[in-house]
XYZ file of C-alpha atoms in Angstrom:
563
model
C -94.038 -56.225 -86.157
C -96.157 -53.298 -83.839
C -98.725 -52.004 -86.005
C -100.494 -48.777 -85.576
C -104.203 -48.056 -83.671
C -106.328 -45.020 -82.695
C -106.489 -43.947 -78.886
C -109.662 -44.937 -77.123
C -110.995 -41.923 -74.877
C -112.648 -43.707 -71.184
C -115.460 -41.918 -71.158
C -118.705 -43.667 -70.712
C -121.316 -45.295 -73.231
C -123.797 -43.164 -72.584
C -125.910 -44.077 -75.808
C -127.010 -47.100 -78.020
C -125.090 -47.768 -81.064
C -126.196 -48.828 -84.611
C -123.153 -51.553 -83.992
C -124.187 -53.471 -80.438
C -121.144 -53.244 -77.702
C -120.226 -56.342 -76.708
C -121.854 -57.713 -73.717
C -120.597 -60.293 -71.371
C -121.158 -63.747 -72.494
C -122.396 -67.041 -70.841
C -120.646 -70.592 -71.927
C -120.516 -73.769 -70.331
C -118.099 -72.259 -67.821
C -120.335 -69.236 -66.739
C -120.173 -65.639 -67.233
C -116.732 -64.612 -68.839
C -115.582 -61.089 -68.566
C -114.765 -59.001 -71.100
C -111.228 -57.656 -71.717
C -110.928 -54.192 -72.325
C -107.250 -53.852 -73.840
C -107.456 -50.161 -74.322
C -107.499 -49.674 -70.907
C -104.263 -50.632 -70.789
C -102.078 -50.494 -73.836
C -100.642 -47.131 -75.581
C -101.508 -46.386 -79.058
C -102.008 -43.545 -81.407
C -104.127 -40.550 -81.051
C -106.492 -40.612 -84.818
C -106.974 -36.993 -85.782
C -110.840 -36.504 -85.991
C -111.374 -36.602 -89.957
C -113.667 -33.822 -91.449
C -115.716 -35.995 -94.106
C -118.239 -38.708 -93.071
C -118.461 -41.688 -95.464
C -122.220 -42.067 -96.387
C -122.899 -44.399 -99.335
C -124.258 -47.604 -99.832
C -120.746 -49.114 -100.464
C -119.396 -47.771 -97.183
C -121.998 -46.843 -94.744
C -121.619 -44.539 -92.143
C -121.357 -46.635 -88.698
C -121.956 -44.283 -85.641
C -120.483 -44.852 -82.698
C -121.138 -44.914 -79.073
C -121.619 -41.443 -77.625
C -118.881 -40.359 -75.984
C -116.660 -43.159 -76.033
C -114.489 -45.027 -78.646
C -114.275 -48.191 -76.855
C -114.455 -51.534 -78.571
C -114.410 -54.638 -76.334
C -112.729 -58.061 -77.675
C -114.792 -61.003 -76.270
C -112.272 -63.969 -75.757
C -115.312 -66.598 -74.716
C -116.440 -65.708 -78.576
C -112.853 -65.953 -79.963
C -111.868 -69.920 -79.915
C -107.989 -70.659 -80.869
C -108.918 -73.712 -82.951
C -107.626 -75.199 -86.028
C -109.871 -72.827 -88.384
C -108.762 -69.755 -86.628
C -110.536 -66.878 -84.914
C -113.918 -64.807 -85.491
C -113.511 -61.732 -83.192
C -117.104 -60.567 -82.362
C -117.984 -56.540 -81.744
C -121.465 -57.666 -80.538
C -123.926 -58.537 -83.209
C -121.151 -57.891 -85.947
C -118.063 -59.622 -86.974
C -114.444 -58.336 -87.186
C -112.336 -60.214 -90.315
C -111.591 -63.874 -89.902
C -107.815 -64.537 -89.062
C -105.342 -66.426 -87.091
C -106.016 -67.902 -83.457
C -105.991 -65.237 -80.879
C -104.415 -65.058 -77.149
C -105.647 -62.470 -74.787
C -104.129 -59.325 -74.862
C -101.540 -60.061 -77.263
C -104.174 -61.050 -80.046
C -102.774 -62.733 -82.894
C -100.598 -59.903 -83.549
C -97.417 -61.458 -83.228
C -98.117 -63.611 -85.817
C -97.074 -60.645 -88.317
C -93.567 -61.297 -89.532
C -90.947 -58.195 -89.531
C -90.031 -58.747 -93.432
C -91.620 -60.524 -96.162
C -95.346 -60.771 -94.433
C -96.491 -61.452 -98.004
C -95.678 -64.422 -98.191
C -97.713 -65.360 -94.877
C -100.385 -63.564 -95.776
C -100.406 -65.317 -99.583
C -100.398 -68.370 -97.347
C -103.109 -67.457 -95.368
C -105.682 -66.887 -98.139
C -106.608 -70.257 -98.745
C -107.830 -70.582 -94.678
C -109.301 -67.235 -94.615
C -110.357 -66.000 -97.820
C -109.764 -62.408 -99.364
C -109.401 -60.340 -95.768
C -107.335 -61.435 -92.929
C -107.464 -59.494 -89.499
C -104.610 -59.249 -86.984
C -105.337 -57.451 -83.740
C -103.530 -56.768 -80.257
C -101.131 -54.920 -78.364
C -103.274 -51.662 -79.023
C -103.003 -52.756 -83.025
C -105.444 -53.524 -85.876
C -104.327 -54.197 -89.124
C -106.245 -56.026 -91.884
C -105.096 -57.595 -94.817
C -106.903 -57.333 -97.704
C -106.143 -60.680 -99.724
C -107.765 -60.017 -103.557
C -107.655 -57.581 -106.243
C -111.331 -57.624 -105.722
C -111.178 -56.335 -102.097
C -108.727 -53.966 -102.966
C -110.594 -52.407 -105.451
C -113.695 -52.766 -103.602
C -112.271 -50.616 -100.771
C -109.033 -48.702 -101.587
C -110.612 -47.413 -104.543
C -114.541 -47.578 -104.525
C -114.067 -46.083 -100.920
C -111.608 -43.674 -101.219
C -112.301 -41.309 -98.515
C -111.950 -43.423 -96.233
C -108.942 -46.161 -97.313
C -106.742 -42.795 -98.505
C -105.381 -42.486 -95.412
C -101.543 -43.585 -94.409
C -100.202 -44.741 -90.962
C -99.266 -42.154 -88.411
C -95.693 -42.709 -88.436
C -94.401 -40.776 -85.424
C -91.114 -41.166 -86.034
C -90.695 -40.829 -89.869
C -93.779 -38.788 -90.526
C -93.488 -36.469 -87.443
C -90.315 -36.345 -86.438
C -88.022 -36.985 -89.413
C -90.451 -34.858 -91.754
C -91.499 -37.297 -94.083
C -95.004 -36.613 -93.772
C -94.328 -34.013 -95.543
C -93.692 -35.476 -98.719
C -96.261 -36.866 -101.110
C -96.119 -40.395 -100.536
C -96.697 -40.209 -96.544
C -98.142 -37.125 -96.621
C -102.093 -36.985 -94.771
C -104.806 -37.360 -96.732
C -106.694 -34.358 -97.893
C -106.287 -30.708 -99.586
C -102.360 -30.259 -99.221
C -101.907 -34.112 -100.315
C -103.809 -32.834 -103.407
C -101.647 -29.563 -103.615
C -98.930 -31.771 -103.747
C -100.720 -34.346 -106.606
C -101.696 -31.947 -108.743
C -98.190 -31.130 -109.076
C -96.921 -34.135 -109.636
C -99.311 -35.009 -112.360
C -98.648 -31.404 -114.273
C -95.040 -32.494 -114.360
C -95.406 -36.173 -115.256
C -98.505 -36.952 -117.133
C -98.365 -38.814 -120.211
C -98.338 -35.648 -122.795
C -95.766 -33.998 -120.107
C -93.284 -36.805 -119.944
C -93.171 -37.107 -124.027
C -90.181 -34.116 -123.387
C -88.427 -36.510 -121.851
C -88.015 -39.676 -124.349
C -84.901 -38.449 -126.078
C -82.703 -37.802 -123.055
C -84.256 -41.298 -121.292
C -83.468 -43.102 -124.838
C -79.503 -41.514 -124.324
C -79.345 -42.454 -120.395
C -80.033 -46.072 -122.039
C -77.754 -45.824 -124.532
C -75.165 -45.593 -122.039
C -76.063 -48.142 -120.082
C -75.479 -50.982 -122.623
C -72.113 -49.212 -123.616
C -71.567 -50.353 -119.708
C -72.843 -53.568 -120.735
C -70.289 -53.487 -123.567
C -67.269 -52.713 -121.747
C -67.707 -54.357 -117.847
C -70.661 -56.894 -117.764
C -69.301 -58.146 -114.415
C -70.833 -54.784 -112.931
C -74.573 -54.752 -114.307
C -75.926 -54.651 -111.020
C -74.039 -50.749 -110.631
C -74.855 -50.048 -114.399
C -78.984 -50.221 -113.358
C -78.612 -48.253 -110.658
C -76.002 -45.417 -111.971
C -79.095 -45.691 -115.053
C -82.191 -45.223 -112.493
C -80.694 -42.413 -110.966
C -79.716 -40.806 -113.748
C -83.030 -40.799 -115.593
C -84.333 -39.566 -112.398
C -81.971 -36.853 -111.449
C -82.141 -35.778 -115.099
C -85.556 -35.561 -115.882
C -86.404 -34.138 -112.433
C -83.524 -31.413 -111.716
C -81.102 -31.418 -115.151
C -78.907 -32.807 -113.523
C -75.857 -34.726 -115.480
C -74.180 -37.626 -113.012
C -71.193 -40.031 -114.451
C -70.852 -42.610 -111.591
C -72.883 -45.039 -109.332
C -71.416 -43.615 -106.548
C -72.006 -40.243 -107.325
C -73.445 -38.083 -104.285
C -77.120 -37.557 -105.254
C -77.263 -41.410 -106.390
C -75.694 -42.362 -102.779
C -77.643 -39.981 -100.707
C -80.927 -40.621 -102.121
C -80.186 -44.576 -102.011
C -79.442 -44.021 -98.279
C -82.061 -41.856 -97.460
C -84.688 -44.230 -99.143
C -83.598 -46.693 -97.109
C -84.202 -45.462 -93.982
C -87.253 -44.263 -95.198
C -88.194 -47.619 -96.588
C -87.660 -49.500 -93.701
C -89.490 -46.947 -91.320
C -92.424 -47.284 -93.786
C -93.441 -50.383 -92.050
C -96.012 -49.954 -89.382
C -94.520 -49.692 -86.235
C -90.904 -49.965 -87.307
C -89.680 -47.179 -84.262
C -90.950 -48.417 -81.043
C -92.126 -44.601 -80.947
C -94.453 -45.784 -83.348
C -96.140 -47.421 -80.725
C -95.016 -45.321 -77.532
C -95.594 -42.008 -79.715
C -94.486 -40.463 -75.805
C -91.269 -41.532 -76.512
C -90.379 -38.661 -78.666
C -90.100 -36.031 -75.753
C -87.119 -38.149 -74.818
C -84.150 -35.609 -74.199
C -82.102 -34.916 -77.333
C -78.762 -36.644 -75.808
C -80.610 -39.737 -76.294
C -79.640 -42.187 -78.960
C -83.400 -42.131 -80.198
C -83.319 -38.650 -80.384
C -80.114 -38.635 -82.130
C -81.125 -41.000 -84.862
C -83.833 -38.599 -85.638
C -81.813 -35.999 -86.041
C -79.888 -37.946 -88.416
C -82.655 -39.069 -90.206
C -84.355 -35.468 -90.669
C -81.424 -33.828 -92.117
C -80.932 -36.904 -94.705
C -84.774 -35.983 -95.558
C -84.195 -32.351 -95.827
C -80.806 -33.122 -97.879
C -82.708 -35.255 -99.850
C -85.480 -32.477 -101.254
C -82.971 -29.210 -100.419
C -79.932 -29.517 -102.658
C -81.179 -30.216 -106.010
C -84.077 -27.907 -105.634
C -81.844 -25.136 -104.889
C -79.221 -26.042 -107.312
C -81.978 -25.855 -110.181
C -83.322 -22.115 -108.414
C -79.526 -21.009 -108.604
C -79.102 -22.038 -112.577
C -82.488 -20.636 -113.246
C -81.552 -17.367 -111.909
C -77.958 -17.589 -113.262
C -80.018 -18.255 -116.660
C -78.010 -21.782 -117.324
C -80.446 -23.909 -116.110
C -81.149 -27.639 -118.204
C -84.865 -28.332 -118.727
C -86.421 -30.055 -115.827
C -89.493 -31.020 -114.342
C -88.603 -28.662 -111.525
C -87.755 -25.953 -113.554
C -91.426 -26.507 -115.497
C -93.117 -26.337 -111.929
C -91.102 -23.224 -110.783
C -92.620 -21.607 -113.990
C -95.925 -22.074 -113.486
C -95.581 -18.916 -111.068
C -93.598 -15.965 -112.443
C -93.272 -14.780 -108.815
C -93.676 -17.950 -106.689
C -94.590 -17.774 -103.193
C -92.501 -19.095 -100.680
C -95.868 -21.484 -100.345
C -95.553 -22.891 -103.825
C -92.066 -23.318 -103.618
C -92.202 -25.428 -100.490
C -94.394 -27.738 -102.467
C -92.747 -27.943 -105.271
C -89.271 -28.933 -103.401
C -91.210 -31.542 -101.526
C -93.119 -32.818 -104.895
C -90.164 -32.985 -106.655
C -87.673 -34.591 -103.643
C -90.351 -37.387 -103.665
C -89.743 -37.945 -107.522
C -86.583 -37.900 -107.057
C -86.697 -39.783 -103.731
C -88.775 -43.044 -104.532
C -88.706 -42.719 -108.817
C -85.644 -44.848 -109.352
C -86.055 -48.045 -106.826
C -88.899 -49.398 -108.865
C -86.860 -49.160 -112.330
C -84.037 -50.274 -110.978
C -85.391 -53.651 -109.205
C -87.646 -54.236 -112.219
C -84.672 -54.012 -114.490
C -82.499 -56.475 -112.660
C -85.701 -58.986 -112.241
C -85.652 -58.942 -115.946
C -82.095 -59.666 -116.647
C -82.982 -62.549 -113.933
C -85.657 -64.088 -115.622
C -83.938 -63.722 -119.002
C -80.387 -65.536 -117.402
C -83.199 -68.639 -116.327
C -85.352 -68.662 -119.311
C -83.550 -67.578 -122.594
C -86.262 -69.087 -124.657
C -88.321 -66.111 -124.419
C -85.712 -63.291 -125.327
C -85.150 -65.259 -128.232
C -88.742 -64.652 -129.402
C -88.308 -61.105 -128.150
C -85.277 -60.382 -129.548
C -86.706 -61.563 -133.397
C -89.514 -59.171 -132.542
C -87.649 -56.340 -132.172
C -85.526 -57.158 -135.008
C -88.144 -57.677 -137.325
C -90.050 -54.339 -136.248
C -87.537 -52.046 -135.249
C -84.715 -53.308 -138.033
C -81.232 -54.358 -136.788
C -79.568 -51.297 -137.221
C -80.960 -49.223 -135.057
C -81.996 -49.557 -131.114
C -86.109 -49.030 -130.025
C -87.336 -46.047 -129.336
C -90.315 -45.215 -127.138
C -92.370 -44.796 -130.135
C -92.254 -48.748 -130.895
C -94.231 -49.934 -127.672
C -97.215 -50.629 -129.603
C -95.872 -52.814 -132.259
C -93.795 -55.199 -129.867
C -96.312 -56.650 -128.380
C -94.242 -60.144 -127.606
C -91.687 -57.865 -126.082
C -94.393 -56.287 -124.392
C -95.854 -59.514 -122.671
C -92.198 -59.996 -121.302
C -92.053 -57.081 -119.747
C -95.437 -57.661 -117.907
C -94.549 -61.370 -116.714
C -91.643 -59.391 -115.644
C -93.402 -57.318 -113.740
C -96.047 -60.189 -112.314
C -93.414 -62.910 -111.675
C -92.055 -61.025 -108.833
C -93.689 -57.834 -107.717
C -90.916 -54.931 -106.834
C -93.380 -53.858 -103.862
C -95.324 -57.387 -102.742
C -97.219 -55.345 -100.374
C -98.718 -51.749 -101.252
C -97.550 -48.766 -98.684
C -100.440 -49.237 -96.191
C -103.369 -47.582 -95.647
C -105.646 -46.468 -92.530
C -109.542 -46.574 -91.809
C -110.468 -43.176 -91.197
C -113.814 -44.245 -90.229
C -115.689 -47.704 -88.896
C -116.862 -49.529 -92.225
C -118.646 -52.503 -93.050
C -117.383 -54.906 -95.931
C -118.572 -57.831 -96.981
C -120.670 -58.420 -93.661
C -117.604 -57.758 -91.357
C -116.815 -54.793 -89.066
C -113.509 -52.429 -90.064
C -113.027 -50.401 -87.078
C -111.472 -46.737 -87.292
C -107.699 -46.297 -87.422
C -107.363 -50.324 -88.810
C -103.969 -50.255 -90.704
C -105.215 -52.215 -94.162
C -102.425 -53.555 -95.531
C -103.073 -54.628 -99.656
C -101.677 -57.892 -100.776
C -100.334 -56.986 -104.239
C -98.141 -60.699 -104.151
C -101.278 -62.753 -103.832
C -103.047 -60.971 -106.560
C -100.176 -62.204 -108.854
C -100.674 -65.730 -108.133
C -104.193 -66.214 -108.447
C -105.208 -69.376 -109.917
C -105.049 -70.511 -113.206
C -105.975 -73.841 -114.937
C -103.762 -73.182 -118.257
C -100.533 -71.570 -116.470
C -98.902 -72.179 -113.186
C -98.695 -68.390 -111.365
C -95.157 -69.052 -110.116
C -93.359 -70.163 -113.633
C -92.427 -67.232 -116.184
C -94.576 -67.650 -119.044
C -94.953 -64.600 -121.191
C -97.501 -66.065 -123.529
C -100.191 -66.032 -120.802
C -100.421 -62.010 -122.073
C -101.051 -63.251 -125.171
C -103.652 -66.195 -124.529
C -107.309 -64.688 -126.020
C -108.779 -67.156 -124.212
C -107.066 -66.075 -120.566
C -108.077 -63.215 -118.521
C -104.982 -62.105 -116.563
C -104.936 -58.909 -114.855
C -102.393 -56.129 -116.621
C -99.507 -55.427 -113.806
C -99.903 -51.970 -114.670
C -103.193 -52.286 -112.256
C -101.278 -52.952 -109.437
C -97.520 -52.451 -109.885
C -98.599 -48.348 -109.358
C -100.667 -48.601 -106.046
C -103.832 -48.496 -105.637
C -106.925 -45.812 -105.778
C -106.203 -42.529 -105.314
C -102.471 -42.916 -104.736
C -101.333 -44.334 -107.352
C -97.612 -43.044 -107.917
C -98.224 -39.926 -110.633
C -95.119 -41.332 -112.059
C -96.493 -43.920 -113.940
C -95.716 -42.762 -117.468
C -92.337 -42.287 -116.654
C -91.128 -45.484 -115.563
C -92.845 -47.473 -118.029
C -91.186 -45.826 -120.376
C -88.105 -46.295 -118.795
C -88.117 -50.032 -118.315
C -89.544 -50.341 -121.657
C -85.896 -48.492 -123.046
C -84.066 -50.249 -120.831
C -85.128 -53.868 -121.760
C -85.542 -53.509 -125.208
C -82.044 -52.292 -125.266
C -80.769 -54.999 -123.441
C -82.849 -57.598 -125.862
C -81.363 -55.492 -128.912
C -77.822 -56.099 -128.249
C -76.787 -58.846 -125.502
C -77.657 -62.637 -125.387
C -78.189 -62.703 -121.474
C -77.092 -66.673 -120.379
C -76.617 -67.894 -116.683
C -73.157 -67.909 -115.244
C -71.093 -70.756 -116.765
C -70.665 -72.255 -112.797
C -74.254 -72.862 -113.068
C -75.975 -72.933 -110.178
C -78.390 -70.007 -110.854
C -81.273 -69.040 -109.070
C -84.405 -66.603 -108.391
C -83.961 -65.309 -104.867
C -85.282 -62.057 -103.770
C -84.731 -59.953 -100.606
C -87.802 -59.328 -98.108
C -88.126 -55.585 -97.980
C -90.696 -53.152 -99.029
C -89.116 -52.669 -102.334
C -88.404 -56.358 -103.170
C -85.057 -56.531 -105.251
C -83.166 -60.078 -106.406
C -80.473 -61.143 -104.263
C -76.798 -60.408 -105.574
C -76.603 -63.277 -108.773
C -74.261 -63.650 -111.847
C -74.955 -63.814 -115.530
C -73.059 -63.313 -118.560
C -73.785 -60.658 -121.473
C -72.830 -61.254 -124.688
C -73.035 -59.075 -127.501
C -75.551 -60.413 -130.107
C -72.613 -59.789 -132.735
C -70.086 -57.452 -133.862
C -72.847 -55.232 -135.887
C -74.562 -55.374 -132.435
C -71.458 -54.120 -130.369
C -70.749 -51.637 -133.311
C -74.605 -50.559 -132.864
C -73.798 -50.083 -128.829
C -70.975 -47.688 -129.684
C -72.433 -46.117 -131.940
C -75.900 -45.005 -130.145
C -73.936 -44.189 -127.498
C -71.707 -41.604 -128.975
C -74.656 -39.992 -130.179
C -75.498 -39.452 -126.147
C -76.275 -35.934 -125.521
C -76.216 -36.275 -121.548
């Protein structure tokens, strides 16, 4: 996997630095020379940022005058069994694997599933783990203390994404809140997002997310075989109906299929270096009869699909006065005469609600019904919870969260058992930094571990198993998902509120009415796929209704359905 790296100008050092270039280095073999890779290899040009960082926590490290080289010293950088310590003079980069020359240790970063090297890794390295060459830096941080440490004690400087040439640039996508740069348009964009879907906003939207799950165990009900399409047709239908008032009937409806596709792509571009563009960014003045060129095209008018045809669906209705409430519409309001601006904001806002919302709810949903088929000793407990609380005649509402606290620890073993998104959308230095003794140079993609953070230690209960009760232990202190299931410092999703009260509806309603047992074959077990958004792999269960009252309860609730 290429990874991304700021240009270095060739201009000359012309004055001392705080941080000592490298100089050459004798050994037993005599004077070694140093290799100056950005000489040679294409990267990306960093835009300048406008804000210096200048704190205790993160210092501000000047540079050479006039030049942005860094020099990697291979006589200081043995390949041995320990790994490498690459040197920038007097300071350390971030121990990691053993390094070649010019190709670094780079290489060593898998395509898919990195996490579970880099989980691997920790025990040689500790909580940051550097991988450099071909132009690249990218550093791993390996601990919920280092992420917090950085990506949200340091904010202006770890808020940065990845330039993504191709997906950001060229297919638009930096346009859109999650990839969108750092700074007063990102928090145009925010603000919006967190009007529409803070806590007090959302509480509009419990009724029609309580029908959307009401439906979803009437698919239960009547074709269990299909549960993996009966999550999905549900995520996208909370989503498309809180966000645009939109009603859809199918899993293969047009919005649901479109956004899926569309995510996709932009999922798997999301990955550093994905588009060799990403690290030729020259390549995109190839003609437009090129296949490149043509896959960009494709991939820019899925984005603008994506964010277009809702939003202007929900500006027709509102002028046509039949519009159903919707976040958009709410936004759209806030302006009696909205400026072509604040409109182009809003779209974008909303498209990445749309966009991104469901994937989370959906894989979390499915990892449930997974752990549940494996382990049905611990919807038992839940499902006496909520029948003791809520009463058996009736399905939870959103209102009950704080009284089921079993069902509650369930949901957050859930969630820490397997992480949707192992490894958090990464970030990039916008500035050399110091941490924990070692050098962080500029543009350094900093990728945060969220799959090692789940597994840390524990004397009382094994990390991998599925034990609920560790949520309950007073005597255990185990990190709430909700600190890192949402991303990190200042971008965590703004959609927080929502989905947790969407997965909470969803599982409870499950627990309420089906027994969920492994497939009578046997042979059951927890494999997940390796891409950014982490789902399980295709797997069969069986759903039984708790009882006849039960089915007669699914019916019920979901004639009642007002969407």
């Amino acid at each position: 996997m290429h990874s991304l790296g700021g240009r270095a100008r060739s201009s000359p050092v012309t004055q001392r630095s705080s941080i000592a270039v490298p100089r050459e280095c004798n050994d037993a073999s005599g004077v070694r020379p140093i290799i100056k890779l950005d000489l040679f290899l294409p990267s990306v040009q960093l835009p300048t940022p406008k804000n210096q960082i200048h704190s205790e926590e993160s210092p501000s490290i000047p540079r050479p005058s006039g030049s942005s080289h860094w020099f990697l010293d291979f006589s200081k950088t043995p390949a041995t069994s320990n790994g490498s310590v690459f040197h920038t003079g007097r300071m350390d980069f971030p121990p990691g694997p053993p390094a070649r020359p010019i190709v670094g240790n780079i290489l060593e970063v898998p395509s898919s599933g990195a996490w579970n090297l880099y989980t691997k890794l920790k025990p040689q390295y500790g909580d940051l783990v550097y991988f450099h060459g071909l132009g690249s830096k990218i550093l791993v941080l390996n601990s919920l203390k280092a992420i917090h440490d950085l990506l949200d004690k340091r904010g202006n400087n770890y808020s940065h994404r990845p330039i993504f040439t191709t997906l950001g640039e060229l297919m638009h996508v930096d346009q859109s809140m999650p990839l969108l740069p750092y700074g007063k348009e990102w928090r145009e964009h925010r603000k919006l997002a967190y009007i529409a879907l803070s806590p007090s906003a959302v509480k509009k939207y419990h009724s029609v997310q309580s029908d959307i799950s009401a439906l979803m165990n009437r698919d239960f009900l009547e074709r269990p075989d299909d549960f993996f399409s009966h999550v999905r047709l549900t995520s996208g239908r909370i989503l498309l109906t809180v966000t645009y008032g939109l009603s859809v009937d199918a899993a293969d409806n047009e919005y649901i299929t479109h956004a899926e596709e569309t995510m996709e792509l932009i999922t798997r571009g999301s990955v550093p270096g994905a588009f060799l563009c990403d690290l030729l960014p020259f390549l995109k003045w190839l003609p437009s009869w090129t296949s490149f060129q043509k896959e960009v095209a494709q991939g820019r008018a899925m984005v603008e699909h994506l964010v277009t045809k809702p939003f202007e669906h929900v500006k027709r209705e509102m002028a046509e006065g039949t519009a159903a409430p919707s976040l958009t519409q709410d936004l759209l309001r806030l302006e009696p005469e909205p400026s072509s601006e604040f409109e182009y904001r809003v779209r974008w806002t909303t498209g990445a609600v749309y966009g991104a919302g469901g994937e989370s709810t959906y894989a979390t949903v499915l990892t449930f019904i997974l752990a549940m088929a494996l382990h049905p000793e611990f919807q038992n407990r839940a499902q006496a919870e909520i029948d003791r609380v809520v009463g058996t005649e009736r399905m939870p509402v959103v209102s009950h969260r704080a009284d089921l606290p079993y069902v509650a620890a369930v949901i957050k073993e859930t969630m820490r058992w397997h992480p949707v998104v192992p490894l958090a959308i990464a970030r990039r230095t916008a500035e050399d930094d110091v941490y924990e003794g070692y050098f962080i140079p500029k543009g350094t993609i900093v990728v945060p571990n969220t799959e090692v953070v789940t597994l840390e230690p524990n004397d009382k209960y094994d990390p991998h198993a599925f034990l609920p009760d560790r949520f309950l232990d007073p005597t255990q202190d185990v990190v709430d998902p909700a600190v890192y299931a949402f991303g990190y410092g200042r971008r965590v999703c703004p959609g927080k509120a929502l989905a947790e009260n969407s997965v909470f509806l969803l599982i409870t309603g499950l627990l309420t009415a089906f027994d969920i047992a492994p497939p009578a074959e046997g042979g059951l077990e927890a494999r997940f796929g390796a891409s950014l958004v982490s789902y399980p792999e295709p797997f069969k269960c069986a759903f039984c209704p708790r009882s006849e009252a039960k089915a007669e309860l699914v019916r019920r609730r979901a004639a009642q359905c007002k969407v």
